[in-house]
Amino acid sequence: MANELDKIEVKPARRQFLRGAAALASVALAPGLLLYQARPAGANVDSGVRWGLLIDANALSEDDVDACVSACQREHGWRAEDGSATDAQWVRKVKLRDRASGHTRFLPVMCQHCEHPPCVDVCPTGASFKRADGIVLVNKHTCIGCRYCMMACPYKARSFIHEVLKDQLPVAPRGKGTVESCTLCVHRVDRDGADAVPACAEAVNRAGRQAIWFGDLNDPASGISQALREFGATRLRADMGLNPGVGYRGL
Amino acid sequence: MAATQRYAEIRSRSPGYWGVLLLLAGLALVGFAAAHHMDVEGHHVTGMNNQVVWGLPHVFAIFLIVAASGALNLASLSSVFGRAAYKPLARFSAVLAVALLVGGLAILLLDLGRPDRLIVAMTHYNFKSIFAWNILLYSGFIGIVVVYLWLMMERRMQAFSKPAGVAALIWRLVLTTGTGSIFGFLVAREAYDTAILAPLFIVMSFAFGLALFALLLGFSFRFDGRELDQSHVERLRRLLGLFVAGIFYFVLVFHLTKLYGTQNHPFERFILTDGGTYTLLFWLVQIGLGNLLPLAICFMPAFAGSARALFAACLLVIAGAFAQLYIIIIGGQAFPLNIFPGYEVESSFFDGVIADYAPSIWELLLGLGGVAAALLLALLALRVLPILPEGLPAESD
């Protein structure tokens, strides 16, 4: 399947170029300090693709969802230490109990990377934006910290940074007074293209068991498209017509 | 009467007058210091969190912004609708509108996560954002009202004050529609997502603006020994009553419409019966003290022409205003998003539960500081410019 994706997603020559450029762009500024930039500024994001996730609720145990959250924390350096209401949470474990049957399940919930994101609509400065490849991000240079995007997000996917941060990771620029959320591991996507595996998916997918698919929703031959065709998916708050890039199987 | 109307600066030297001005200046400074503390430490020193992202500063800011629009009422009544009796009050009406808006915007700005990025907000516009539109509407409002004020005050230009008054009236109706729509456009939250918030905010602006206007007028006249005849008090009293009745009507329609849809019943139960503080604020302060009591004061013949009754009604309307905005802004966020209909939800991120919010002293000081700055600005303008009439004696008509 990976080979199929190779053919369709990103031409090998192009990926090789991107990898070379990324290596060039990783400049050591000082011993121990590395300026990391995978996709060179100026290299356009491919507007023909739309990255998305399919999360298989049937395959995920509570421990799996915890693993997703921990992996995301390690990858991006955010912590939810004391469970305080001001903690950032890029992805969270949600426990669902069916009122009628009592059936319980656990889901990871993060930014749903909507096709029509309300956070982007309401952002006064345009800091909240959607990339051509469908990833919804916050421009940390133009976010003024008004939190209107958090008011507008139907999924409670965004967090505001309430305190001074130290030791941020190069792949996840974060700072007090701005808003942040799941980036769909954009640094991996820009590095690896269709081969990318977001940290949450990496934490739960094992040989012979796929619980979270990542890939190009526009490509009928991609693994995620095939899985979507086979299993179907529920989109959270589908009634709102936002067409999220994240779907849930078995909800 | 209008032709002979004389205006004069406030000349009071009374310790009480200066004491109030000093108190306001002190509060404004403390508010600024509180904002600085929030900026340095981060918003964890406030009661705001990732569930209730807008808190007490926004209650104060939106109160001032909404009241600013309404403060222009008397100028509109005089210039646009030709009510000559309000003409002596038109200048102050415009001054107060600008001062309140400046105070409200100062709070909003100082509460930003990155207030240092004001220049970004002024240079990067996303025109699909009602917030971005509001930045333009607010700055435009200040510009239009300042020109309008000048046209009213400059004898040679008074003929142009009517078109300027019409422009200001239309602009402020759009502005308050925009402020209400900040919430009305939030389709994901059950507390909002309704177009009625726009007209509700407009009628709220009428009442809140008039209440502040009447109190400051009474304060300035009293300390400067100017005459305020019963006929003027009576007119303001009835006008206030009309506006409060308007608020009551729109609040009634808001809740009746919500109650009609079964999916909104949990939210309505939260506000009307089970919400603890929010429910108490709604019935006791917003409806009881803020609507019903002022309505009684404004329409009972026993209080006709009583300045004290008018000022008491104004204070009650302002108390109700804060309760109402607290419920709209904070109650609306405390009620959980319904991401998984039909399920009981639990998470580390407070899904499915009523969010906690307890405002901190820093937010309170920032909010009070903004109100103090606005009132100080208005009172200082009265001191340096001939804004207020030398007196409002009994009328012949």
Coordinates of C-alpha atoms in Angstrom, one line a residue, chain A residues 83-89 91-100 103 105 107 109 118-126 128 139-148 150-164 176-178 236-237 240 248 250-251, chain B residues 38-46 48-55 58 111-115 117-118 120-121 124-132 135 181-183 185-190 192 329 333 337-351 356:
Chain A
G83 CA -5.2 19.0 35.1
S84 CA -5.9 22.7 35.6
A85 CA -8.4 24.4 33.4
T86 CA -5.7 26.6 31.8
D87 CA -3.7 23.6 30.5
A88 CA -3.2 23.3 26.8
Q89 CA -4.6 20.1 25.2
V91 CA -5.5 16.1 21.7
R92 CA -7.6 14.7 24.5
K93 CA -9.1 11.4 25.5
V94 CA -12.9 11.6 25.5
K95 CA -14.9 8.9 27.2
L96 CA -18.3 8.3 25.6
R97 CA -21.1 6.4 27.2
D98 CA -24.2 5.6 25.2
R99 CA -27.1 6.7 27.3
A100 CA -29.4 4.0 26.1
H103 CA -21.8 1.0 26.0
R105 CA -15.7 3.8 24.3
L107 CA -11.7 8.5 21.4
V109 CA -10.3 14.3 19.8
P118 CA -15.1 28.5 11.6
C119 CA -11.9 29.4 13.4
V120 CA -10.5 30.7 10.1
D121 CA -13.7 32.6 9.4
V122 CA -13.7 34.5 12.6
C123 CA -10.0 35.2 13.1
P124 CA -9.7 39.0 12.7
T125 CA -6.1 39.0 11.5
G126 CA -6.1 35.9 9.4
S128 CA -5.9 31.2 11.9
N139 CA 0.3 31.7 12.4
K140 CA 2.1 32.4 15.6
H141 CA 3.4 35.7 14.2
T142 CA 0.0 37.3 13.6
C143 CA -2.1 35.7 16.4
I144 CA -3.0 38.5 18.7
G145 CA -4.5 36.2 21.4
C146 CA -8.2 37.4 21.1
R147 CA -9.5 33.8 21.5
Y148 CA -12.4 34.3 19.1
M150 CA -11.8 29.2 20.5
M151 CA -15.3 30.7 20.8
A152 CA -16.1 29.6 17.3
C153 CA -14.6 26.1 17.2
P154 CA -17.4 23.5 17.6
Y155 CA -14.9 20.8 18.8
K156 CA -13.1 22.7 21.6
A157 CA -9.9 21.8 19.8
R158 CA -7.9 24.9 20.6
S159 CA -6.0 26.0 23.6
F160 CA -4.7 29.4 24.7
I161 CA -1.3 29.6 26.3
H162 CA -1.9 31.1 29.8
E163 CA 1.7 31.2 31.0
V164 CA 5.3 31.8 30.1
K176 CA 2.4 32.8 25.9
G177 CA -0.6 34.8 24.7
T178 CA -1.3 32.9 21.5
L236 CA -18.3 15.1 14.4
R237 CA -21.1 17.7 14.2
M240 CA -22.7 21.9 10.7
Y248 CA -14.3 8.3 13.1
G250 CA -17.5 2.9 14.7
L251 CA -19.1 5.9 16.4
Chain B
M38 CA -1.7 40.0 33.2
D39 CA 0.5 40.7 30.2
V40 CA 3.7 39.7 32.0
E41 CA 2.4 36.7 33.9
G42 CA 0.0 35.4 31.3
H43 CA -3.7 34.8 31.7
H44 CA -3.3 32.1 34.3
V45 CA -3.5 35.0 36.9
T46 CA -7.1 35.6 35.7
M48 CA -10.2 32.7 32.4
N49 CA -9.2 29.3 31.1
N50 CA -9.5 27.2 28.0
Q51 CA -13.2 26.6 28.7
V52 CA -14.3 30.2 29.5
V53 CA -11.9 32.1 27.2
W54 CA -13.7 35.5 27.5
G55 CA -14.2 36.7 31.1
H58 CA -15.1 41.3 28.2
D111 CA -6.9 41.8 27.6
L112 CA -5.4 40.4 24.3
G113 CA -2.9 37.6 24.7
R114 CA -0.5 39.8 22.7
P115 CA -1.5 43.5 23.3
R117 CA 0.6 43.2 18.5
L118 CA -2.0 46.0 18.1
V120 CA -0.9 43.5 13.5
A121 CA -4.6 43.9 14.2
H124 CA -4.0 42.4 8.8
Y125 CA -7.7 42.2 8.1
N126 CA -9.7 39.0 7.4
F127 CA -12.9 40.5 6.0
K128 CA -14.9 37.4 6.7
S129 CA -14.4 38.1 10.4
I130 CA -17.1 40.1 12.1
F131 CA -14.3 41.0 14.6
A132 CA -12.2 42.6 11.9
I135 CA -12.3 47.1 14.3
S181 CA -23.3 39.4 15.9
I182 CA -19.9 38.6 17.5
F183 CA -22.1 36.2 19.5
F185 CA -22.6 34.2 14.5
L186 CA -21.2 31.6 16.8
V187 CA -23.2 28.7 15.3
A188 CA -21.6 26.0 17.4
R189 CA -22.7 27.2 20.8
E190 CA -26.3 26.8 21.9
Y192 CA -25.6 32.1 20.8
I329 CA -20.8 36.1 27.7
Q333 CA -19.3 29.6 27.4
L337 CA -20.5 22.2 23.7
N338 CA -22.6 19.3 22.4
I339 CA -20.1 17.5 20.3
F340 CA -21.5 14.0 20.8
P341 CA -25.3 14.2 20.9
G342 CA -26.9 11.3 22.7
Y343 CA -23.8 10.3 24.7
E344 CA -22.6 11.0 28.2
V345 CA -19.2 12.6 27.8
E346 CA -16.2 12.8 30.0
S347 CA -12.6 14.0 29.4
S348 CA -9.6 15.7 30.9
F349 CA -10.6 18.9 29.0
F350 CA -13.9 19.4 30.7
D351 CA -16.1 18.0 28.0
D356 CA -15.9 26.7 36.3

